[in-house]
Coordinates of C-alpha atoms in Angstrom, one line a residue:
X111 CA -32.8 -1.9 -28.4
X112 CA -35.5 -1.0 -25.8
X113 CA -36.9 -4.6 -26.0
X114 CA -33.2 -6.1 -26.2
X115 CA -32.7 -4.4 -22.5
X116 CA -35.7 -5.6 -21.5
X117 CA -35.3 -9.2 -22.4
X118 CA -31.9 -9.1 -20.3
X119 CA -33.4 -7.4 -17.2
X120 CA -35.8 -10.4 -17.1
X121 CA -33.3 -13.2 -17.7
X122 CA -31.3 -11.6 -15.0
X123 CA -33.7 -11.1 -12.2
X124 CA -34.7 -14.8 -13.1
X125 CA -31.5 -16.2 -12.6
X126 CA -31.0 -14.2 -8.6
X127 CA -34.6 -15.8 -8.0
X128 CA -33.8 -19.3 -8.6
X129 CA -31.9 -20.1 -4.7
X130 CA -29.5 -23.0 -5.2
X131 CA -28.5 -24.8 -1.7
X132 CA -25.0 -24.9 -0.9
X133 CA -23.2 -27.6 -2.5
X134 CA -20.6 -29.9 -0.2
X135 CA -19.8 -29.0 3.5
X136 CA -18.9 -31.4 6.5
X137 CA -22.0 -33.1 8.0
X138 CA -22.7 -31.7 12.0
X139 CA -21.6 -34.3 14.3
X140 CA -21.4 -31.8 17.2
X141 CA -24.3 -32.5 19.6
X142 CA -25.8 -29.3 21.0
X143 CA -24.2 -27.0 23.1
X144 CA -25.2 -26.0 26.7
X145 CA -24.6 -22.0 27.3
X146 CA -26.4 -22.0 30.8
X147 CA -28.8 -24.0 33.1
X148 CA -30.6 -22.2 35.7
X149 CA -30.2 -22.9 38.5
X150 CA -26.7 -24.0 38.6
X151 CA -25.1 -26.9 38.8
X152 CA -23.5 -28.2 41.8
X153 CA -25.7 -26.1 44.4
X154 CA -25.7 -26.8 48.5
X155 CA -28.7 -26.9 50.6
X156 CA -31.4 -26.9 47.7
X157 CA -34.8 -28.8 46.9
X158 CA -34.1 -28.0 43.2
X159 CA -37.6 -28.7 41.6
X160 CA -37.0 -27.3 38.6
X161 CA -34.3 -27.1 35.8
X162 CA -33.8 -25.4 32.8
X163 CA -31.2 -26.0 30.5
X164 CA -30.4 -23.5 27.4
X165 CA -28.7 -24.9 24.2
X166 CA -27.3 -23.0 21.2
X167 CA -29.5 -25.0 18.9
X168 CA -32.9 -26.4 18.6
X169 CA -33.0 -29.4 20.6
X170 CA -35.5 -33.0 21.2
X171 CA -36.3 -35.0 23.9
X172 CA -36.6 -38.6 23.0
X173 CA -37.0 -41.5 25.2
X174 CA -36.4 -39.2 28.6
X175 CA -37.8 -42.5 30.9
X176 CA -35.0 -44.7 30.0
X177 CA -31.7 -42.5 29.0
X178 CA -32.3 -40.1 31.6
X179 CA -31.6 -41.1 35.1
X180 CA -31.7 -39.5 38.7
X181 CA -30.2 -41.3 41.6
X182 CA -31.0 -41.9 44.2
X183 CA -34.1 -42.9 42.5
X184 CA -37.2 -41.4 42.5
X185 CA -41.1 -43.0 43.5
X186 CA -41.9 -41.3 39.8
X187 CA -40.0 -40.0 37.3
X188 CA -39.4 -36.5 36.6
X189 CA -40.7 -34.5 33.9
X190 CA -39.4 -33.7 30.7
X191 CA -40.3 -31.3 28.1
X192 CA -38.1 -29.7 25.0
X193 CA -39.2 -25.9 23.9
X194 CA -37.3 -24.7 21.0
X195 CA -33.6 -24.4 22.3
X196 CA -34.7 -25.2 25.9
X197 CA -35.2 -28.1 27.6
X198 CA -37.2 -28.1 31.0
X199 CA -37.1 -30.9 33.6
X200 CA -39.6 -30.8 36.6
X201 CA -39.0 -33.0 39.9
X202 CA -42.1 -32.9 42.5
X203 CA -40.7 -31.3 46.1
X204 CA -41.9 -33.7 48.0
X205 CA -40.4 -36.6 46.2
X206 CA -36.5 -34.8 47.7
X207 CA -35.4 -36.0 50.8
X208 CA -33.2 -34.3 52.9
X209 CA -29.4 -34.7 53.2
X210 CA -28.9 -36.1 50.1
X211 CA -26.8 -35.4 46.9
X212 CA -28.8 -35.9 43.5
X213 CA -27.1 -36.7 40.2
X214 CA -28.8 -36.6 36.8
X215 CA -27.4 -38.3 34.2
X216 CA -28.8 -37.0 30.8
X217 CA -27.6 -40.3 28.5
X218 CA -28.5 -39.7 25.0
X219 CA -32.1 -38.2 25.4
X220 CA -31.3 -34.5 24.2
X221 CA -30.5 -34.3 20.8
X222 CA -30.1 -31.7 17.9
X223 CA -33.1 -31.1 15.7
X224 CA -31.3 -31.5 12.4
X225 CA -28.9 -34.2 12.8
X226 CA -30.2 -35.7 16.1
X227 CA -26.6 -35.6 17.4
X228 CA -26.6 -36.3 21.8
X229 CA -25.9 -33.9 24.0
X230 CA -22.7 -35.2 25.9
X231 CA -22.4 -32.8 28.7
X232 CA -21.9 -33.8 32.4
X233 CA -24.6 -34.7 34.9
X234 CA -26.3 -31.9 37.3
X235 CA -25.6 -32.6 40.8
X236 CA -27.0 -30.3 43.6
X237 CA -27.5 -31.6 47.4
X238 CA -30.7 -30.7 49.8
X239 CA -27.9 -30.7 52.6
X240 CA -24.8 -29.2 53.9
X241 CA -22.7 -31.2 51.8
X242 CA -21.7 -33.4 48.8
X243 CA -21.5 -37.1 48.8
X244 CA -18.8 -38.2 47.3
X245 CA -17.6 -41.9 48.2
X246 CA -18.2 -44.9 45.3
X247 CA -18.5 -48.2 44.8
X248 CA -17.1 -50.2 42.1
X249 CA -16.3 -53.6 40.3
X250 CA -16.8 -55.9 37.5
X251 CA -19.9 -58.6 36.4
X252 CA -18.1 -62.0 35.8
X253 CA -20.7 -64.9 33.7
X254 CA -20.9 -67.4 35.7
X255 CA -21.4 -70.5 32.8
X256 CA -17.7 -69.4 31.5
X257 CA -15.7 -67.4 34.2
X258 CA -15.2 -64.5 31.9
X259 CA -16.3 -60.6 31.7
X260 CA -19.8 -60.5 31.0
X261 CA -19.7 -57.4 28.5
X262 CA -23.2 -57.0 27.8
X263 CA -24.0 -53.0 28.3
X264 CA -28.0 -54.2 29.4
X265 CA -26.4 -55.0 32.7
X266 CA -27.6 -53.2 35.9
X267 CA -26.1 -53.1 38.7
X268 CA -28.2 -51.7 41.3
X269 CA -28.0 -50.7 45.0
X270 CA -30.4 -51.2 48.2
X271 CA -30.2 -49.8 51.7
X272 CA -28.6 -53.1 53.8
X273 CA -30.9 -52.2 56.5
X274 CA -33.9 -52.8 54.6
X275 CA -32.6 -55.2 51.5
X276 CA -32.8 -58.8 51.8
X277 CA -32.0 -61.3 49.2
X278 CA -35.7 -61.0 47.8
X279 CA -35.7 -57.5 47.9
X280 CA -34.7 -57.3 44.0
X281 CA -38.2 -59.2 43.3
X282 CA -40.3 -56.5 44.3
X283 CA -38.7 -53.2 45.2
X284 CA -36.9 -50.6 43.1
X285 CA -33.3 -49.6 44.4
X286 CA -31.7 -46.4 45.3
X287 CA -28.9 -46.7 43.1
X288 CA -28.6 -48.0 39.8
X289 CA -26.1 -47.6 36.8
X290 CA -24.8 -49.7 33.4
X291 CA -21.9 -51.6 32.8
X292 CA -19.8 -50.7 29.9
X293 CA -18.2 -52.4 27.7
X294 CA -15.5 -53.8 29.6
X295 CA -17.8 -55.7 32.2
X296 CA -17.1 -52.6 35.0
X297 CA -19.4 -50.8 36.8
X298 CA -18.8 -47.6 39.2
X299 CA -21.2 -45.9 41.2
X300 CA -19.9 -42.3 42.4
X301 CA -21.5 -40.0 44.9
X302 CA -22.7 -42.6 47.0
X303 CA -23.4 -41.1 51.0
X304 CA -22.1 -43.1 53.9
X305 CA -23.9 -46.1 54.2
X306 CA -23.9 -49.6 54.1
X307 CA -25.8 -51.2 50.8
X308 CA -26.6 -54.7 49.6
X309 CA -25.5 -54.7 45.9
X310 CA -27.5 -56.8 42.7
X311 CA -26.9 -56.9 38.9
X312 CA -29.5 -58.0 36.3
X313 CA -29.4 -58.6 32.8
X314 CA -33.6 -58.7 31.5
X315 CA -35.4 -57.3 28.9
X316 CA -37.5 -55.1 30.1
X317 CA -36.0 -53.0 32.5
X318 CA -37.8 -52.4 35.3
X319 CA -35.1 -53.2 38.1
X320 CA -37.1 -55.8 39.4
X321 CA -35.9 -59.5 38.9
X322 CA -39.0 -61.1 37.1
X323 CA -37.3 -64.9 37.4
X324 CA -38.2 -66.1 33.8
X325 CA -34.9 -66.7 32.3
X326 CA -33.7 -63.3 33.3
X327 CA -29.6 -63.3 34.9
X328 CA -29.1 -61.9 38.4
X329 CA -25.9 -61.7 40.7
X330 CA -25.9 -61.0 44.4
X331 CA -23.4 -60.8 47.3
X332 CA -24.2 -61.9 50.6
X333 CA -22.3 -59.3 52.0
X334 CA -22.6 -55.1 52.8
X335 CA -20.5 -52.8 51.4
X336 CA -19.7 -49.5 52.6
X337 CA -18.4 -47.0 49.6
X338 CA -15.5 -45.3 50.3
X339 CA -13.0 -42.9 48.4
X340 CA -10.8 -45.6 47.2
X341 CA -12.8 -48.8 47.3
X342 CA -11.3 -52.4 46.5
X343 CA -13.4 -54.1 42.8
X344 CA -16.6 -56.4 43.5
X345 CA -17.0 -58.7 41.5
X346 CA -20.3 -60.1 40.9
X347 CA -21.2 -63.2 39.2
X348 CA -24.0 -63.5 36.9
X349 CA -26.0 -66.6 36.1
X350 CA -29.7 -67.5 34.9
X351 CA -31.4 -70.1 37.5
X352 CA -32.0 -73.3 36.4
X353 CA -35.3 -74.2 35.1
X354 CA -36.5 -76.3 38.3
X355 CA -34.4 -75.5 40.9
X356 CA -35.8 -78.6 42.5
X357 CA -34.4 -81.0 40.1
X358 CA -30.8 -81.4 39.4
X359 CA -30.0 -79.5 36.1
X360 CA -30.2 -79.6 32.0
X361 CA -28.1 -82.6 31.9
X362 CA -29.9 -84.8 33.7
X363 CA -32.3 -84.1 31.6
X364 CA -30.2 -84.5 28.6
X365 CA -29.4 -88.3 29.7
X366 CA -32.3 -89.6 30.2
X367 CA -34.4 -88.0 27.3
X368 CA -31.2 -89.4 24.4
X369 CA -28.6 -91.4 25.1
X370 CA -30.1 -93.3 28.3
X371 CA -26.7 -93.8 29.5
X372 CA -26.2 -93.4 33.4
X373 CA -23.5 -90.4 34.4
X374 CA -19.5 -92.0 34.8
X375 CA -18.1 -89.7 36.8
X376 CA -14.7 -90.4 34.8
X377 CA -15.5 -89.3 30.9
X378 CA -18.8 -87.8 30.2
X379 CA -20.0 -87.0 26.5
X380 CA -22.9 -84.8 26.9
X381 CA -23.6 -84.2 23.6
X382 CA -27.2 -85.4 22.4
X383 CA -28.2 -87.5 20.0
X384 CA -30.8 -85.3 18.7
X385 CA -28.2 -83.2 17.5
X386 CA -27.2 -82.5 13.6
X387 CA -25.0 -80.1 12.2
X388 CA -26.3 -81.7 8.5
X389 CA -29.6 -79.6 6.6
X390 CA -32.8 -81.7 6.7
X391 CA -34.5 -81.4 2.9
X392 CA -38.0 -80.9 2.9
X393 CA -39.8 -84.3 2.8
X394 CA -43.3 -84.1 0.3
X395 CA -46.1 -85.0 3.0
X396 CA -48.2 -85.8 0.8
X397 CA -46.6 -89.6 0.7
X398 CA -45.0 -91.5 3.0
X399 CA -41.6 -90.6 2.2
X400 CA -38.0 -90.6 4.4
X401 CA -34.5 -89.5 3.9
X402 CA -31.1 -90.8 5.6
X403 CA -28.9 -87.3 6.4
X404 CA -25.6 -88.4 4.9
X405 CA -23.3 -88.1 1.8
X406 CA -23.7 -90.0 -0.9
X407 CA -22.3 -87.9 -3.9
X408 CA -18.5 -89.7 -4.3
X409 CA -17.8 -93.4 -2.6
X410 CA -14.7 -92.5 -2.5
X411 CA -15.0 -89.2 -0.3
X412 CA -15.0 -89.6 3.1
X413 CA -18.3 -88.3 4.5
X414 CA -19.5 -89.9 7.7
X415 CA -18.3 -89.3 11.0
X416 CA -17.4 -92.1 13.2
X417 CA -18.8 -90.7 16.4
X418 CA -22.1 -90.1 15.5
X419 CA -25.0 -91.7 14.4
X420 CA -27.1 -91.4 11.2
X421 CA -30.0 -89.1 11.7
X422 CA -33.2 -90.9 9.6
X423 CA -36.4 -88.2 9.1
X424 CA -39.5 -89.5 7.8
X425 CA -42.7 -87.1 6.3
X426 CA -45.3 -88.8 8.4
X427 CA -45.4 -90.4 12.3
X428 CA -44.4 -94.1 12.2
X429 CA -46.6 -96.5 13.8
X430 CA -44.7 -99.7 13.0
X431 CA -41.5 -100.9 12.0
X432 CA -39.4 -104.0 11.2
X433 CA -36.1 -104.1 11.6
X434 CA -35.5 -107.5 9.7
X435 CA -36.5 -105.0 6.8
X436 CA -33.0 -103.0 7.1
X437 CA -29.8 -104.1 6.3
X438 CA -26.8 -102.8 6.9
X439 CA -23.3 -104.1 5.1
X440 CA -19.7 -103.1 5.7
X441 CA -17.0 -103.8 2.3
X442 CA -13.9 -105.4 4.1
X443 CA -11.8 -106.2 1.1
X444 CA -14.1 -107.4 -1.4
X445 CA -15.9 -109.4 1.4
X446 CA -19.9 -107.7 2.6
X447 CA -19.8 -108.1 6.0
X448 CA -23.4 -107.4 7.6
X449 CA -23.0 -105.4 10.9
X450 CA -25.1 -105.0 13.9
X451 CA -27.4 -101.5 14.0
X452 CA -29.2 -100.1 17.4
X453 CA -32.4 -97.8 16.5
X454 CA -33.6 -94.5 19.0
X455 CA -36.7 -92.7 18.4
X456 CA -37.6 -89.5 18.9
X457 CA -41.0 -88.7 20.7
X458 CA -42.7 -87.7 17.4
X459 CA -41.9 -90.8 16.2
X460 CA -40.4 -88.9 13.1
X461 CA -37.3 -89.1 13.9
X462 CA -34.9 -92.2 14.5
X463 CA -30.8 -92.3 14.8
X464 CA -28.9 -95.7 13.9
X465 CA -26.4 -96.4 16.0
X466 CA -23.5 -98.4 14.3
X467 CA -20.0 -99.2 15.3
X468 CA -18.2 -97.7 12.8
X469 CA -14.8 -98.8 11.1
X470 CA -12.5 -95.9 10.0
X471 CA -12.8 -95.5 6.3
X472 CA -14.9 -98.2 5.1
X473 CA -17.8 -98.3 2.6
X474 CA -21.1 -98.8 3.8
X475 CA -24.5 -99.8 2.5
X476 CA -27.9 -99.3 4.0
X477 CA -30.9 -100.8 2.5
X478 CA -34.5 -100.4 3.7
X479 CA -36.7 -102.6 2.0
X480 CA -40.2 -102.3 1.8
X481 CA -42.5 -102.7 4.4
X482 CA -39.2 -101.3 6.6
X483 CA -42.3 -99.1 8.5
X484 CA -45.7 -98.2 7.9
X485 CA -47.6 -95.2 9.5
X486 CA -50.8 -95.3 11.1
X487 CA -52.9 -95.8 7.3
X488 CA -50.4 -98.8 6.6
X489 CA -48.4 -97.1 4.3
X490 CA -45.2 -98.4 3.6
X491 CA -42.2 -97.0 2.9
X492 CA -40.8 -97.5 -0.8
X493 CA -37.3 -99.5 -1.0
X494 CA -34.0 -97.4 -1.2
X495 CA -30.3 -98.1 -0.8
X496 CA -26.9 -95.6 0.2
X497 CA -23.7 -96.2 0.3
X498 CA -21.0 -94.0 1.2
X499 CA -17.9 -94.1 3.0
X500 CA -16.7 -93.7 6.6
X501 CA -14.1 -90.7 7.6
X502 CA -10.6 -92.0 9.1
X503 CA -8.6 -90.6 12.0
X504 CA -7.0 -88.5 9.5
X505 CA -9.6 -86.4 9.6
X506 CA -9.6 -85.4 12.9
X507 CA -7.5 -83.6 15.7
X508 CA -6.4 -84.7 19.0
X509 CA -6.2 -82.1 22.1
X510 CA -4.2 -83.1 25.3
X511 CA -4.7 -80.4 27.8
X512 CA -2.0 -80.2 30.9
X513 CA -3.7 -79.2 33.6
X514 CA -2.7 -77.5 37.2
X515 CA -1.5 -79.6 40.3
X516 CA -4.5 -77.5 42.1
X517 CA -7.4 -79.0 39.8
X518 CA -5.9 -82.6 40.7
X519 CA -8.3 -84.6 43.1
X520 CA -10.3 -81.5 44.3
X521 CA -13.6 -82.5 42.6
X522 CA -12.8 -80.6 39.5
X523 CA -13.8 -81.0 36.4
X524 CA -12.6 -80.2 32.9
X525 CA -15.3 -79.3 30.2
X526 CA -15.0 -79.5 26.7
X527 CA -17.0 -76.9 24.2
X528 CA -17.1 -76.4 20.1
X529 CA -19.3 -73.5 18.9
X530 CA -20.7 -73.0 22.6
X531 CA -21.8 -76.6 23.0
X532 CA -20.6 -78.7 25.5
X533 CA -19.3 -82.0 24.0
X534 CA -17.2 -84.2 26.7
X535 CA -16.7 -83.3 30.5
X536 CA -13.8 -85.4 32.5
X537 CA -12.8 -85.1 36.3
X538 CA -9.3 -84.0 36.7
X539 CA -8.0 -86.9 38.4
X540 CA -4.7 -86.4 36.7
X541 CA -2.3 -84.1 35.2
X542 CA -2.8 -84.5 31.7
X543 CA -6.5 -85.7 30.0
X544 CA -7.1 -86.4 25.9
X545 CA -9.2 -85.9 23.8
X546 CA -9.3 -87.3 20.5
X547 CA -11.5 -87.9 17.3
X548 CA -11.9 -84.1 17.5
X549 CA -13.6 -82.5 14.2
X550 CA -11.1 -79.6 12.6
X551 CA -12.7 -76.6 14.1
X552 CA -12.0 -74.3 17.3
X553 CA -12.8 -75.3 20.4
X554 CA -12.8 -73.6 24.0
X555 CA -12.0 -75.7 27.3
X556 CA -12.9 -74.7 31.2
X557 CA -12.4 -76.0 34.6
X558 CA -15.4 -75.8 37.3
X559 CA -15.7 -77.1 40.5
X560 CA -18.3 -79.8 41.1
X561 CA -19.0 -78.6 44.8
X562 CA -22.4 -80.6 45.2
X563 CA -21.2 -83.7 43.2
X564 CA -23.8 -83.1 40.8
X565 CA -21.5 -84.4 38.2
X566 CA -22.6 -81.4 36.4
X567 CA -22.2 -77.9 36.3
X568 CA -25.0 -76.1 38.8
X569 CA -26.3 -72.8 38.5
X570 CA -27.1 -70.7 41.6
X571 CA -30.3 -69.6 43.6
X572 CA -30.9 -66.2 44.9
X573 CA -33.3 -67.0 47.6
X574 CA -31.2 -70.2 48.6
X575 CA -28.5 -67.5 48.8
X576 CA -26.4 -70.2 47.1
X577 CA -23.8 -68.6 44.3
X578 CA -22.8 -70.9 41.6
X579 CA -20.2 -73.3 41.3
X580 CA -16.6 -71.9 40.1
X581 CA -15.8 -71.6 36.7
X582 CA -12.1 -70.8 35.7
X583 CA -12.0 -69.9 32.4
X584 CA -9.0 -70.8 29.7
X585 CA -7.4 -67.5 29.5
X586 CA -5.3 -67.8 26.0
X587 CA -8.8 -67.9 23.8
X588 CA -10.3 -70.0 21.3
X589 CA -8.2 -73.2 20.5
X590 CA -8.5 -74.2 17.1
X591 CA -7.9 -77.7 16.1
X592 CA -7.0 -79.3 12.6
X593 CA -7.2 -82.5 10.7
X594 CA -4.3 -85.0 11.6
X595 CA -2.5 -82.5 14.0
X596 CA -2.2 -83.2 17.8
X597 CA -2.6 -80.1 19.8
X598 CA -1.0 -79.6 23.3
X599 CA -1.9 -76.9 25.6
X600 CA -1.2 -75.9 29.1
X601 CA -3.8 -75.0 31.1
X602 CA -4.1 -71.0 32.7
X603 CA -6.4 -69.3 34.5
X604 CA -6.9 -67.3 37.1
X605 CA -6.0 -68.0 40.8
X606 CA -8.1 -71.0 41.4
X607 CA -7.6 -71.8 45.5
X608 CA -10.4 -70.3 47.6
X609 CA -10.7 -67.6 50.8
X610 CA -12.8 -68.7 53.8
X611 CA -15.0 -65.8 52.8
X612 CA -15.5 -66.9 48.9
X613 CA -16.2 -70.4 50.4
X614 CA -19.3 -68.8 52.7
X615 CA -19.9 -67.1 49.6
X616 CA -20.4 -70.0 47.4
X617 CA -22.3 -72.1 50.4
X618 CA -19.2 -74.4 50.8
X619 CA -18.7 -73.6 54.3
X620 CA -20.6 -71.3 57.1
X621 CA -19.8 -68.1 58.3
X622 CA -17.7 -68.1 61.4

């Protein structure tokens, strides 16, 4: 019995020592807690140097350069250190001035140690003078290429004493004032003293509040603002410089690099011939091998589009070729009838696009015969044939867009984008423009106004002071298109007639 009661003692004291965790439970989602900060918050007349803020958990600091922000800005940043359930931020005296209300913004750099959830608390605000500043400044960042809210959260908007800031000063000077846009495109500075300011926005990379050039987007405003208590919206519009300035823009480029076509002012496709929405097979480069992109599989499937041209990839550079060696036929009723084919290279020489004027629904066959081209050993190509058939008008959609009496005449233009690619631009020289032999798809339409008869959208400069052309956006959203349906839409936007002061903006007229 004595070793009986033993044996249960032990089975029992080894069953309290074996610690089982908790089973279930919410997870913590609650960021950390403040219970105090010393000094206060929202103190008068004090160089506050150092601040010390007690949580009720164990806390981090990550990434304190970027989320946490003091404004007016600082020559250096302040300090930052994390010590169990404290966190202790350091500013250097000398780096106060006098007179002014500080705000620190914490962002998401204090988090728990266990689930890493933010602190979410207010910002600290204490002024080295008499008083609070208290006025703001707000407004919205518009993208200039399509008229709408730019809701990128990179955005900064920043904010530089007017008597100092001129339109360079972005390139190589920090400002006073700086904040995010949210979501919706708006940004709001609060706390702002009473003083004039020149206001910028930039969308880079980096961010280092200084507007590098390369590719990055900046918007400016010719004008000073004054915060005030109940301040009217900016609105700023955003847009990346061109590439050269100097020359007139993409498109240019566009025409004379692919289609070689000069620019009607009436009906513009832009769309370049170097373009394919079709997958290019790997070619074995170890021959002199080629491939025509384009459907094959049925006859009797309608494959090819009637407003493009066929792309035609080769493994190797082609240093000659013949074009009595190709020949291209056209079945009208039983009848082969041969039709005529225009060839454009590519640079690489890789690359070619046969242009063909195509009849709807029709079979077509392309031979190459050999000797068709040769590359810079004298290989030849090896014979091949395809046949397939064209697509009819069927197969596509229509879109007549009624457009504003304000657009008519006024040197604006209506542009014409699937998938963010600009296909056709038309001046608005009447009420109602058409578009047809439209692939089944959605589509978005815009309205700009071609100020410097470019022909072609143009971007703005910041030095030049010059904002970009207008864009007014198609308000009701995406248009989608299908096969054998003609689509009608009326044309709204937003207010499209200009102030004097939007003009001087713009560079259309001169300040008065």
């Amino acid at each position: 019995m004595r070793i009986v009661s033993l044996f249960l003692v032990l089975i029992f004291w080894a069953s309290c020592a074996n610690i089982v965790p908790p089973g279930g439970g919410k997870k913590d989602t609650q960021g950390p807690k403040l219970l105090k900060s010393l000094p206060q918050d929202s103190l008068l007349n004090t160089r506050v140097n150092k601040i010390e803020l007690h949580f009720d958990e164990y806390v981090n600091v990550n990434d304190a350069a970027k989320e946490i922000s003091i404004t007016p800005l600082l020559k250096q940043n302040p300090s930052v250190l994390a010590y169990g359930k404290k966190v202790i931020l350091k500013i250097p005296d000398s780096l106060l001035q006098n007179n002014t209300t500080y705000t620190l913004q914490w962002g998401a750099a204090i988090r728990d140690l266990h689930e890493g959830n933010p602190y979410s608390g207010k910002a600290f605000v204490f002024s080295t003078g008499a008083w609070f500043d208290s006025l703001q400044l707000r407004g919205r960042i518009i993208d200039a290429a399509t008229g709408l809210p730019d809701s990128n959260t990179k955005i900064q908007v920043l904010l530089y004493d007017a008597q100092e800031a001129d339109s360079s000063i972005v390139t190589r000077k920090k400002p006073l004032y700086r904040v995010y846009c949210n979501s919706g495109a708006y940004f709001n500075f609060q706390g702002l003293p009473d003083k004039t300011f020149r206001i910028f926005a930039l969308k880079e990379q980096n961010e280092n509040m200084i507007w590098d050039q390369d590719e990055e987007a900046v918007a400016f405003d010719i004008k000073s603002y004054r915060p005030s208590k109940d301040t009217l919206p900016i609105a700023l519009t955003l847009f990346v410089e061109a590439i050269d300035s100097n020359k007139k823009n993409l498109k240019d480029t566009l025409s004379s690099s692919s289609s070689g076509l000069k620019k009607p002012r009436m009906s513009q496709t832009v769309t370049s011939e170097t373009s394919t929405d079709k997958a290019i097979p790997p070619l074995d480069t170890s021959g002199f091998n080629y491939v025509l992109l384009v459907d094959t599989s049925q006859i009797q499937k309608r494959t090819q589009d009637i407003t493009k041209p066929l792309a035609l990839h080769f493994s190797k550079t082609v240093a000659h070729y013949d074009t009595t060696k190709l020949l291209i036929t056209r079945d009208s009723n039983g009848v082969s009838i041969e039709e005529k084919c225009i060839i454009r290279w590519d640079s690489t020489m890789k690359l070619a696009w046969l242009n063909i004027d195509w009849k709807q629904n029709q079979v077509y066959t392309i031979k190459f015969y050999k000797t068709f081209v040769q590359d810079s050993t004298t290989k030849v190509n090896m014979p091949s044939t395809y046949s397939f058939r064209t697509k009819s008008s069927l197969d596509y959609a229509s879109l007549k867009v009624q457009l504003p009496q304000n657009f008519i005449g006024k040197d604006y233009v209506l542009q014409l984008f699937k998938e963010k690619k600009l296909l056709q631009q038309v001046a608005i020289q009447q009420a109602s423009i058409e578009f047809s032999l439209l692939e089944p798809g959605t589509y978005a339409i815009n309205v700009y106004q071609d100020l410097d008869q470019s022909h072609s959208w143009t971007s703005g400069d910041l030095l030049k002071q010059q904002q970009p052309e207008p864009v007014y956006p198609y308000v009701e959203g995406p248009i989608r298109l299908k096969a054998a349906w003609e689509n009608v839409c009326d044309f709204k936007t937003y207010p499209i007639e200009l102030s004097e002061k939007q003009k001087v903006r713009l560079g259309v007229a001169k300040e008065k």
